[in-house]
Coordinates of C-alpha atoms in Angstrom, one line a residue:
Chain E
M1 CA 0.0 0.0 0.0
A2 CA 1.6 3.3 -1.1
T3 CA 0.7 6.8 -0.2
C4 CA 0.1 9.3 -3.0
T5 CA 1.8 12.7 -2.7
G6 CA -0.1 14.5 -5.5
C7 CA -1.9 16.9 -3.2
S8 CA -2.6 17.5 0.5
C9 CA -5.2 14.7 0.6
L10 CA -2.3 12.2 0.9
C11 CA -4.5 9.2 0.0
P12 CA -3.2 6.2 1.9
D13 CA -4.7 3.3 -0.1
I14 CA -2.9 3.3 -3.4
V15 CA -1.8 -0.1 -4.7
V16 CA 1.0 -0.2 -7.3
Q17 CA 1.3 -3.4 -9.2
A18 CA 1.0 -3.8 -12.9
G19 CA -1.0 -0.6 -13.0
V20 CA -1.9 2.0 -10.3
L21 CA -5.1 1.3 -8.4
N22 CA -7.2 3.7 -6.5
A23 CA -5.4 6.9 -7.3
C24 CA -7.0 9.8 -9.2
R25 CA -5.7 11.0 -12.5
K26 CA -3.1 13.4 -11.1
G27 CA -1.8 10.9 -8.4
S28 CA -1.6 7.9 -10.7
S29 CA 0.4 9.9 -13.3
I30 CA 3.1 10.5 -10.5
F31 CA 3.5 6.8 -10.2
M32 CA 3.1 5.8 -13.8
H33 CA 5.6 8.4 -15.1
S34 CA 8.0 8.3 -12.1
K35 CA 10.9 7.2 -14.3
D36 CA 10.4 9.7 -17.2
N37 CA 12.4 12.8 -17.7
R38 CA 14.5 12.5 -14.6
A39 CA 17.1 15.2 -14.0
K40 CA 20.9 14.6 -14.2
P41 CA 23.6 16.5 -12.4
M42 CA 24.5 19.6 -14.5
V43 CA 26.7 22.7 -14.3
S44 CA 26.3 25.4 -16.9
G45 CA 24.2 23.2 -19.0
R46 CA 26.7 20.3 -19.2
E47 CA 26.2 17.0 -17.5
V48 CA 28.8 16.3 -14.7
D49 CA 29.2 13.9 -11.8
M50 CA 27.1 14.4 -8.7
E51 CA 30.1 15.3 -6.6
V52 CA 31.1 18.1 -9.0
A53 CA 27.6 19.6 -9.0
L54 CA 27.4 19.5 -5.2
E55 CA 30.8 21.1 -4.9
K56 CA 29.8 23.9 -7.3
A57 CA 26.5 24.5 -5.4
T58 CA 28.3 24.6 -2.1
E59 CA 30.8 27.1 -3.5
M60 CA 27.9 29.3 -4.9
L61 CA 26.1 29.2 -1.6
S62 CA 29.2 30.1 0.4
S63 CA 30.1 33.1 -1.7
S64 CA 26.5 34.4 -1.8
E65 CA 25.8 37.5 0.3
K66 CA 22.0 37.7 -0.2
L67 CA 20.6 34.2 -0.5
A68 CA 16.9 33.1 -0.9
I69 CA 15.6 29.6 -0.5
Y70 CA 12.3 28.8 -2.2
G71 CA 10.0 25.8 -2.8
M72 CA 10.2 22.9 -0.4
D73 CA 6.4 22.2 -0.5
T74 CA 6.7 18.6 -1.8
I75 CA 9.6 17.3 0.3
P76 CA 9.2 15.6 3.7
L77 CA 9.5 17.4 7.1
E78 CA 13.0 15.9 7.7
A79 CA 14.3 17.6 4.6
Q80 CA 12.5 20.9 5.2
E81 CA 14.2 21.1 8.6
V82 CA 17.6 21.0 7.0
A83 CA 16.7 23.6 4.5
I84 CA 15.6 25.9 7.3
K85 CA 18.8 25.3 9.1
L86 CA 20.7 26.2 5.9
A87 CA 18.8 29.5 5.7
E88 CA 19.6 30.3 9.3
R89 CA 23.3 29.6 8.8
K90 CA 23.5 32.0 5.9
E91 CA 21.0 34.5 7.4
A92 CA 19.0 34.2 4.2
F93 CA 15.4 34.7 3.0
I94 CA 13.1 31.7 3.0
D95 CA 9.7 31.4 1.3
D96 CA 7.4 28.8 -0.2
N97 CA 4.2 28.7 -2.3
S98 CA 2.0 29.4 0.7
T99 CA 2.5 33.1 0.3
F100 CA 0.2 33.2 -2.7
C101 CA -1.7 30.0 -1.7
L102 CA -3.5 29.4 1.6
G103 CA -0.7 30.4 4.0
D104 CA -3.0 33.0 5.5
F105 CA -5.6 30.4 6.5
V106 CA -3.0 28.0 7.8
E107 CA -1.6 30.8 10.0
M108 CA -5.0 31.6 11.4
V109 CA -5.6 28.0 12.2
L110 CA -2.2 27.6 13.9
R111 CA -2.7 30.7 15.9
G112 CA -6.1 29.5 17.1
I113 CA -8.0 32.3 15.5
L114 CA -10.1 29.9 13.5
P115 CA -11.3 26.6 15.2
S116 CA -10.2 23.5 13.3
T117 CA -10.5 19.7 13.3
T118 CA -9.3 16.7 11.4
L119 CA -10.6 15.2 8.2
D120 CA -11.2 11.9 10.0
E121 CA -13.5 13.8 12.4
A122 CA -15.3 15.4 9.5
K123 CA -15.8 12.0 7.9
S124 CA -17.3 10.5 11.1
N125 CA -19.4 13.4 12.4
A126 CA -19.8 16.4 10.0
Y127 CA -23.3 17.1 8.7
V128 CA -22.9 20.4 6.7
I129 CA -20.0 20.1 4.3
F130 CA -19.3 23.7 3.1
Y131 CA -17.0 24.3 0.2
W132 CA -16.3 28.0 -0.1
G133 CA -14.3 29.3 -3.1
T134 CA -12.9 25.9 -4.0
D135 CA -13.5 23.3 -6.7
P136 CA -12.3 20.0 -5.2
F137 CA -13.2 18.1 -8.4
Q138 CA -10.4 19.8 -10.2
S139 CA -7.7 20.1 -7.6
L140 CA -8.4 17.5 -4.9
S141 CA -10.3 14.9 -6.9
R142 CA -10.8 12.3 -4.1
H143 CA -11.5 14.8 -1.4
M144 CA -15.3 14.4 -1.5
S145 CA -15.3 10.6 -1.9
L146 CA -12.6 9.8 0.6
Y147 CA -13.1 12.4 3.4
T148 CA -16.3 14.5 3.3
Y149 CA -19.5 14.1 1.4
Y150 CA -19.8 10.5 0.2
P151 CA -18.3 8.1 2.8
R152 CA -20.4 6.4 5.5
A153 CA -18.7 6.4 8.9
G154 CA -19.2 7.1 12.6
K155 CA -22.4 9.1 13.1
R156 CA -23.1 9.4 9.4
Q157 CA -23.9 5.8 8.5
R158 CA -26.5 6.7 5.9
G159 CA -24.1 8.6 3.7
Y160 CA -24.8 11.6 1.4
E161 CA -28.5 10.9 0.8
E162 CA -29.7 11.4 4.4
D163 CA -26.8 12.2 6.6
R164 CA -24.9 15.1 4.9
Y165 CA -25.8 18.5 3.6
L166 CA -23.6 20.0 0.9
V167 CA -23.1 23.7 0.3
V168 CA -21.0 25.0 -2.5
V169 CA -20.2 28.7 -2.9
D170 CA -18.6 29.8 -6.1
V171 CA -18.6 32.5 -8.8
R172 CA -19.8 30.1 -11.4
R173 CA -21.5 26.7 -11.6
S174 CA -18.4 24.6 -11.3
H175 CA -18.3 20.8 -11.5
T176 CA -18.5 20.5 -7.8
A177 CA -21.5 22.8 -7.8
K178 CA -23.3 20.4 -10.1
L179 CA -23.2 17.8 -7.4
A180 CA -25.3 19.9 -5.1
K181 CA -28.7 18.4 -5.9
K182 CA -31.2 17.1 -3.4
N183 CA -30.0 17.7 0.1
A184 CA -27.7 20.6 -0.8
R185 CA -27.4 24.2 -1.8
F186 CA -25.3 26.1 -4.4
I187 CA -24.8 29.8 -3.9
K188 CA -23.5 31.9 -6.8
V189 CA -21.7 34.9 -5.5
D190 CA -20.2 38.0 -7.0
S191 CA -18.7 39.2 -3.8
D192 CA -17.7 36.9 -0.8
D193 CA -17.9 39.9 1.5
A194 CA -21.6 40.2 0.6
L195 CA -22.2 36.6 1.7
V196 CA -20.3 37.0 4.9
E197 CA -22.4 40.1 5.6
G198 CA -25.5 38.0 4.8
F199 CA -24.6 35.4 7.4
L200 CA -24.0 38.0 10.0
S201 CA -27.3 39.8 9.3
T202 CA -29.3 36.5 9.5
M203 CA -27.6 35.6 12.8
D204 CA -28.6 39.1 14.1
G205 CA -32.2 38.4 13.1
R206 CA -32.3 40.7 10.1
A207 CA -32.9 39.7 6.4
G208 CA -29.8 40.7 4.5
N209 CA -28.0 39.4 1.4
Y210 CA -28.9 35.9 0.3
Y211 CA -31.3 35.6 3.3
E212 CA -33.1 32.5 2.0
D213 CA -29.9 30.6 1.6
T214 CA -28.2 31.7 4.8
A215 CA -31.2 31.1 7.0
R216 CA -31.6 27.6 5.6
I217 CA -27.9 26.7 6.0
L218 CA -27.7 28.0 9.6
K219 CA -30.8 25.9 10.4
E220 CA -29.1 22.9 9.0
M221 CA -25.9 23.6 10.9
Q222 CA -27.9 23.8 14.1
R223 CA -29.6 20.5 13.3
G224 CA -26.3 18.7 12.5
R225 CA -24.4 20.0 15.5
F226 CA -20.9 19.3 13.9
N227 CA -20.1 21.1 10.6
V228 CA -17.0 21.9 8.6
I229 CA -16.2 24.8 6.2
F230 CA -13.5 24.2 3.7
G231 CA -12.0 27.5 2.5
G232 CA -10.0 27.7 -0.8
L233 CA -8.3 30.2 -3.0
G234 CA -11.6 31.7 -4.1
L235 CA -12.4 32.7 -0.5
K236 CA -8.8 34.1 0.1
Y237 CA -8.8 36.3 -3.0
G238 CA -12.4 37.1 -2.7
L239 CA -11.9 38.6 0.8
K240 CA -8.8 40.4 -0.5
G241 CA -6.8 39.9 2.7
K242 CA -9.3 41.3 5.1
Y243 CA -10.4 38.5 7.4
E244 CA -11.9 40.3 10.4
K245 CA -15.6 39.9 9.3
F246 CA -15.0 36.3 8.3
V247 CA -13.5 35.5 11.7
E248 CA -16.4 37.2 13.5
M249 CA -18.8 35.2 11.4
M250 CA -17.1 31.9 12.4
R251 CA -17.2 33.0 16.0
K252 CA -20.9 33.7 15.9
M253 CA -21.7 30.5 14.1
N254 CA -20.0 28.6 16.9
E255 CA -22.6 29.9 19.2
L256 CA -25.3 28.0 17.3
A257 CA -23.3 24.8 16.7
E258 CA -19.8 23.4 16.3
V259 CA -18.5 24.9 13.0
Y260 CA -14.8 24.2 12.1
F261 CA -12.6 25.4 9.4
I262 CA -10.1 23.4 7.4
P263 CA -8.1 24.9 4.5
A264 CA -9.2 23.1 1.4
G265 CA -6.0 21.8 0.0
F266 CA -2.6 22.6 -1.5
H267 CA 0.8 21.0 -2.2
A268 CA 1.5 17.7 -0.4
N269 CA 3.6 19.2 2.4
M270 CA 3.0 22.9 2.3
R271 CA 1.4 22.8 5.8
G272 CA 4.5 21.0 7.1
F273 CA 6.7 23.9 6.1
N274 CA 4.3 26.4 7.6
E275 CA 4.2 24.4 10.9
L276 CA 8.0 24.1 11.1
M277 CA 8.5 27.8 10.5
F278 CA 5.7 28.8 12.9
E279 CA 7.3 26.7 15.6
K280 CA 10.8 28.1 15.0
T281 CA 10.1 31.8 14.2
G282 CA 6.4 32.6 14.9
F283 CA 5.8 33.3 11.2
V284 CA 4.6 30.8 8.5
N285 CA 6.4 32.1 5.4
R286 CA 8.3 35.0 3.6
Y287 CA 10.8 35.2 6.5
S288 CA 14.3 36.7 6.7
F289 CA 16.8 35.2 9.1
D290 CA 18.7 38.5 8.9
T291 CA 16.1 40.9 10.1
E292 CA 14.3 38.0 12.0
T293 CA 10.9 39.1 10.8
S294 CA 8.4 38.6 8.0
R295 CA 7.5 41.4 5.5
P296 CA 5.5 41.4 2.2
E297 CA 8.6 42.4 0.3
Y298 CA 10.3 39.1 1.4
E299 CA 8.0 37.1 -0.9
F300 CA 10.2 35.3 -3.4
S301 CA 8.7 37.0 -6.5
E302 CA 9.2 40.5 -4.9
L303 CA 12.8 39.6 -3.9
V304 CA 13.6 38.7 -7.5
R305 CA 11.8 41.8 -8.9
N306 CA 13.5 44.2 -6.6
D307 CA 17.0 42.6 -7.1
A308 CA 17.2 42.0 -3.4
I309 CA 19.1 38.7 -3.8
D310 CA 22.1 37.5 -5.8
T311 CA 21.6 33.7 -5.4
A312 CA 18.5 31.5 -5.3
L313 CA 18.2 27.9 -4.1
V314 CA 15.0 26.4 -5.6
I315 CA 13.9 23.1 -4.1
G316 CA 11.2 21.0 -5.8
S317 CA 9.5 23.9 -7.4
D318 CA 9.3 25.3 -11.0
P319 CA 9.3 29.1 -10.8
V320 CA 9.8 29.6 -14.5
N321 CA 6.6 27.7 -15.1
S322 CA 4.4 28.9 -12.2
L323 CA 5.5 32.5 -11.3
P324 CA 4.8 35.5 -13.5
F325 CA 6.8 36.1 -16.7
D326 CA 8.7 39.1 -15.5
V327 CA 10.0 37.1 -12.5
A328 CA 11.1 34.2 -14.7
Q329 CA 13.0 36.6 -16.9
K330 CA 14.8 38.2 -14.0
L331 CA 15.6 34.8 -12.6
R332 CA 18.0 34.2 -15.5
K333 CA 20.3 36.9 -14.3
K334 CA 20.6 35.4 -10.8
N335 CA 22.8 32.5 -9.7
L336 CA 20.3 29.7 -9.6
I337 CA 20.7 26.3 -8.0
L338 CA 17.9 23.8 -8.6
I339 CA 17.2 20.7 -6.7
D340 CA 14.5 18.7 -8.5
P341 CA 13.8 15.2 -9.6
K342 CA 12.7 16.1 -13.1
L343 CA 14.1 18.3 -15.9
S344 CA 11.6 21.1 -15.5
L345 CA 11.6 24.5 -17.3
T346 CA 13.6 26.0 -14.5
S347 CA 16.4 23.5 -15.2
K348 CA 17.0 25.1 -18.5
I349 CA 18.2 28.4 -16.9
A350 CA 19.7 27.0 -13.7
E351 CA 23.5 27.2 -13.2
V352 CA 23.6 24.0 -11.2
V353 CA 21.0 21.2 -11.4
I354 CA 21.0 18.5 -8.6
P355 CA 18.7 15.5 -9.2
S356 CA 16.7 14.4 -6.1
A357 CA 14.0 11.9 -5.4
I358 CA 10.2 11.9 -5.6
T359 CA 8.4 11.6 -2.2
G360 CA 6.3 8.5 -2.0
V361 CA 8.1 6.8 -4.9
D362 CA 11.8 6.8 -4.0
Q363 CA 12.1 8.8 -0.8
G364 CA 10.1 8.5 2.4
G365 CA 9.5 10.7 5.4
T366 CA 6.7 12.5 7.3
M367 CA 4.2 14.7 5.4
V368 CA 1.5 16.9 6.9
R369 CA -2.0 16.7 5.5
S370 CA -4.3 19.7 4.9
D371 CA -5.8 19.2 8.4
G372 CA -2.5 18.9 10.3
V373 CA -2.4 15.2 10.7
R374 CA 1.2 13.8 10.2
I375 CA 1.4 10.9 7.7
K376 CA 4.5 8.7 7.6
I377 CA 5.3 7.6 4.1
D378 CA 7.2 4.5 3.1
P379 CA 8.5 4.7 -0.4
L380 CA 8.4 2.0 -3.1
W381 CA 12.2 2.0 -3.3
E382 CA 15.0 4.2 -2.0
A383 CA 17.0 6.5 -4.3
E384 CA 20.6 7.1 -3.7
W385 CA 20.3 10.9 -3.2
S386 CA 17.2 12.0 -1.3
D387 CA 16.4 15.7 -0.7
R388 CA 17.5 15.3 2.9
K389 CA 20.9 13.8 2.0
I390 CA 21.6 16.5 -0.6
L391 CA 20.7 19.3 1.8
N392 CA 22.8 17.8 4.6
E393 CA 25.7 17.7 2.2
L394 CA 25.3 21.3 1.3
L395 CA 24.9 22.3 4.9
R396 CA 28.1 20.5 5.8
G397 CA 30.2 22.3 3.3
V398 CA 28.7 25.8 3.3
R399 CA 30.6 28.6 5.0
Chain H
M1 CA -32.1 7.8 -27.5
P2 CA -33.6 5.2 -25.2
I3 CA -36.2 2.8 -26.7
T4 CA -39.6 3.3 -25.2
P5 CA -42.3 0.6 -24.7
M6 CA -44.7 2.8 -26.6
E7 CA -42.6 2.7 -29.8
V8 CA -42.4 -1.1 -29.5
Y9 CA -46.1 -1.5 -28.8
K10 CA -47.1 0.5 -31.9
L11 CA -45.4 -2.1 -34.1
L12 CA -46.9 -5.2 -32.4
P13 CA -50.2 -7.0 -33.5
K14 CA -52.0 -5.3 -30.6
T15 CA -54.5 -8.2 -30.4
N16 CA -53.7 -9.3 -26.8
C17 CA -53.9 -13.0 -28.1
K18 CA -51.7 -14.1 -25.1
K19 CA -49.8 -16.6 -27.3
C20 CA -46.4 -15.2 -25.9
G21 CA -47.5 -15.9 -22.3
E22 CA -48.3 -12.3 -21.4
Q23 CA -51.8 -10.8 -20.8
T24 CA -51.4 -7.8 -23.1
C25 CA -49.2 -6.7 -26.0
M26 CA -48.2 -3.7 -23.8
S27 CA -46.7 -5.9 -21.1
F28 CA -45.0 -7.9 -23.8
A29 CA -43.4 -4.7 -25.1
F30 CA -42.0 -3.9 -21.6
K31 CA -40.6 -7.4 -21.3
L32 CA -39.0 -7.2 -24.7
I33 CA -37.1 -4.1 -23.7
N34 CA -35.9 -5.7 -20.4
R35 CA -34.9 -8.7 -22.5
E36 CA -37.0 -11.1 -20.4
K37 CA -38.8 -12.1 -23.6
K38 CA -37.5 -12.5 -27.1
L39 CA -39.2 -11.2 -30.3
E40 CA -39.7 -14.8 -31.4
D41 CA -42.1 -15.4 -28.5
C42 CA -44.7 -13.4 -30.4
I43 CA -45.9 -16.2 -32.7
P44 CA -48.4 -14.3 -34.8
L45 CA -45.8 -11.7 -35.7
F46 CA -43.7 -14.4 -37.4
E47 CA -46.4 -16.6 -38.8
E48 CA -48.9 -14.2 -40.3
K49 CA -47.9 -12.4 -43.5
K50 CA -49.8 -9.2 -42.8
Y51 CA -47.3 -8.3 -40.0
A52 CA -44.2 -8.7 -42.3
I53 CA -43.4 -4.9 -42.5
Q54 CA -44.0 -4.5 -38.8
L55 CA -41.7 -7.4 -38.1
K56 CA -38.9 -5.8 -40.1
E57 CA -39.3 -2.4 -38.4
L58 CA -39.3 -4.1 -35.0
Q59 CA -36.1 -6.0 -35.7
K60 CA -34.4 -2.8 -36.8
L61 CA -35.7 -0.9 -33.7
L62 CA -34.5 -3.6 -31.3
E63 CA -31.0 -4.0 -32.9
P64 CA -29.1 -1.9 -30.3
L65 CA -30.4 -4.1 -27.5
K66 CA -28.5 -7.0 -28.8
E67 CA -25.1 -5.4 -28.2
A68 CA -26.1 -3.8 -25.0
T69 CA -25.8 -7.0 -23.0
E70 CA -22.0 -6.8 -23.0
T71 CA -21.6 -3.0 -22.6
G72 CA -24.5 -1.7 -20.6
L73 CA -22.5 0.5 -18.3
I74 CA -20.0 2.7 -20.1
V75 CA -17.4 5.1 -18.6
D76 CA -16.1 7.7 -21.0
E77 CA -12.4 7.8 -20.2
Q78 CA -11.8 11.2 -21.8
L79 CA -14.1 12.8 -19.3
C80 CA -13.3 10.7 -16.2
V81 CA -10.9 12.4 -13.7
G82 CA -10.8 9.5 -11.2
C83 CA -12.6 11.3 -8.4
G84 CA -14.0 8.0 -7.1
N85 CA -17.6 9.3 -6.4
C86 CA -19.2 6.5 -8.4
V87 CA -17.1 3.8 -6.6
V88 CA -18.1 5.1 -3.1
V89 CA -21.7 6.0 -3.9
C90 CA -22.7 2.5 -5.3
P91 CA -25.1 0.8 -2.9
V92 CA -23.8 -2.7 -3.9
H93 CA -20.3 -1.6 -3.0
A94 CA -21.5 -0.2 0.3
A95 CA -23.1 -3.6 1.1
D96 CA -20.3 -5.8 -0.1
D97 CA -17.4 -3.8 1.2
P98 CA -18.5 -1.6 4.1
K99 CA -15.0 -0.9 5.6
G100 CA -13.4 -0.3 2.2
M101 CA -15.5 1.3 -0.5
G102 CA -18.4 2.0 1.8
S103 CA -16.1 4.2 3.9
G104 CA -14.5 6.0 1.0
F105 CA -11.3 3.9 0.4
G106 CA -10.4 1.8 -2.5
P107 CA -11.9 -1.7 -2.8
T108 CA -10.7 -4.5 -0.4
I109 CA -12.6 -7.1 -2.4
D110 CA -11.4 -8.6 -5.7
D111 CA -14.5 -8.1 -7.8
P112 CA -16.1 -4.7 -7.5
I113 CA -18.3 -3.3 -10.2
L114 CA -16.1 -0.2 -10.7
R115 CA -12.5 0.4 -9.8
M116 CA -10.0 3.2 -10.4
E117 CA -7.1 2.0 -12.5
D118 CA -4.4 4.3 -13.8
G119 CA -6.4 7.3 -12.9
V120 CA -9.7 6.5 -14.6
V121 CA -12.7 4.3 -13.6
K122 CA -12.9 0.9 -15.3
V123 CA -15.9 -1.5 -15.2
I124 CA -14.8 -4.8 -13.7
E125 CA -17.9 -6.9 -12.8
M126 CA -20.9 -5.4 -14.5
M127 CA -23.3 -8.2 -13.7
K128 CA -23.2 -7.3 -10.0
C129 CA -24.9 -4.0 -10.7
R130 CA -28.5 -3.7 -9.5
R131 CA -29.7 -2.6 -13.0
Y132 CA -29.2 -6.2 -14.4
G133 CA -30.5 -9.6 -13.5
K134 CA -34.0 -10.8 -12.6
N135 CA -35.0 -8.3 -9.9
R136 CA -33.6 -5.3 -11.6
V137 CA -33.9 -1.8 -10.1
L138 CA -33.7 1.5 -11.9
C139 CA -30.6 2.6 -9.9
V140 CA -28.9 5.8 -11.1
A141 CA -26.6 6.5 -8.2
C142 CA -23.3 6.5 -10.1
R143 CA -24.5 8.5 -13.0
E144 CA -26.1 11.2 -10.8
N145 CA -22.9 11.8 -8.8
C146 CA -20.5 12.0 -11.7
P147 CA -19.4 15.7 -12.0
T148 CA -18.5 15.3 -15.7
D149 CA -21.4 12.9 -16.8
A150 CA -18.8 10.4 -17.9
I151 CA -21.0 7.4 -17.0
R152 CA -23.7 6.3 -19.5
F153 CA -26.3 3.4 -19.4
L154 CA -26.8 2.0 -22.8
E155 CA -30.2 0.6 -22.7
G156 CA -31.8 3.8 -21.6

């Protein structure tokens, strides 16, 4: 039984034999194509031995004066710890994808501002399943069938037909919204603030925005007594960074029934990085070990745009593919070290490429699921150079 | 386009002669579509010359049903994303494998009706589905919960 590391669902029941059983399309392609297009050690575009690449990388790190470490969302906790130590040693900037993903929500959950629970509890007890600004069909395909709406467990033995109430809030009728049929509600919103206001009005006893929907949903929440809201990128960007009203809404809802919040989903171990950083520094991302604080300009894209760094160490991410074009262009002028298992677009402009392993396939470790539960992963086989081993080697040699 | 009993009834003798074993031609039409009776059971249709044209039309109309026995439940692999809703929702799965598919996981039995292989859903044991067999039920659980409408039932 293997564990899939395609997203933060971390499905534990994958069987890999002649084909891949039980994984969704995204997860199964990780296993099926694990041997394709693997990276080789390279310096200045030419293939070299691993020791040569490591030596060149150590030299670049040692001579760097303003270093940034970026990525790390798909490697296990044990490797992320070493990367953080490396950033500390060099008094460098450190950032991951959570700055433009759901880092805000994870931070609020870790600080206790939003009450949270685990996916297993949601599976056994939750009545109202509320997807706000997320389309799990696209990004977390098995989320609804493995953890929330469809399974029968605990107090919800009768499954989706009688024991669950689905609510989907989105700007358009997404694929997930199409599943809100009998015992369910789909709310099409133009402004998430308006819906938050609507909930607050109804709880005050006044008819505000969307009053029919909000009254019904609050009644169902009261009836079910244990409910979960899954917030996604639609909610984060819809609220535009101002969360006070949303937090107040959650607090007031908890006077009627237990209503918990779980961030919908992201990269396999993004929350692991946030938790390690929070424990060590009190901040979850875009941190500088030099000024010992976190500021918006320490976001990796901003550092590249403002020429605030001279060297970048990218681990398991593909900024040329996923970050804006002007950032990718500027990245060519920096000294770039890439640690990645595949020959991605970024490997075409990197000065040094160090091949690593794929978590779940040929390296193991501990990963943190979207609800904070730690999952220990045993790989199918062990590669010679895991991320942890590479980072330890760099840490040993850097001055 | 599903074949309706009315379309079949219009092409039958409509005499209610009961030679097929049914009380009325309408109930024979229903049983034809469910494949509990064969067209050859209607003896006047084959023996009397005046029904020759109707016989030809009926044979043409019922042609798709012949192939449907093998492929009654189809999953369009271009549309399927491997979300697993159909596997978990199926009532037969919930009864046969409560701790596995009934609880959202992959199958722990060897012969489920549907299973996710290589990222898409494949039909393994179609005959266990409630829509087939003697006491068939018009169950649409998997089709209703597929977000992309990738599941189709061939006989309507």
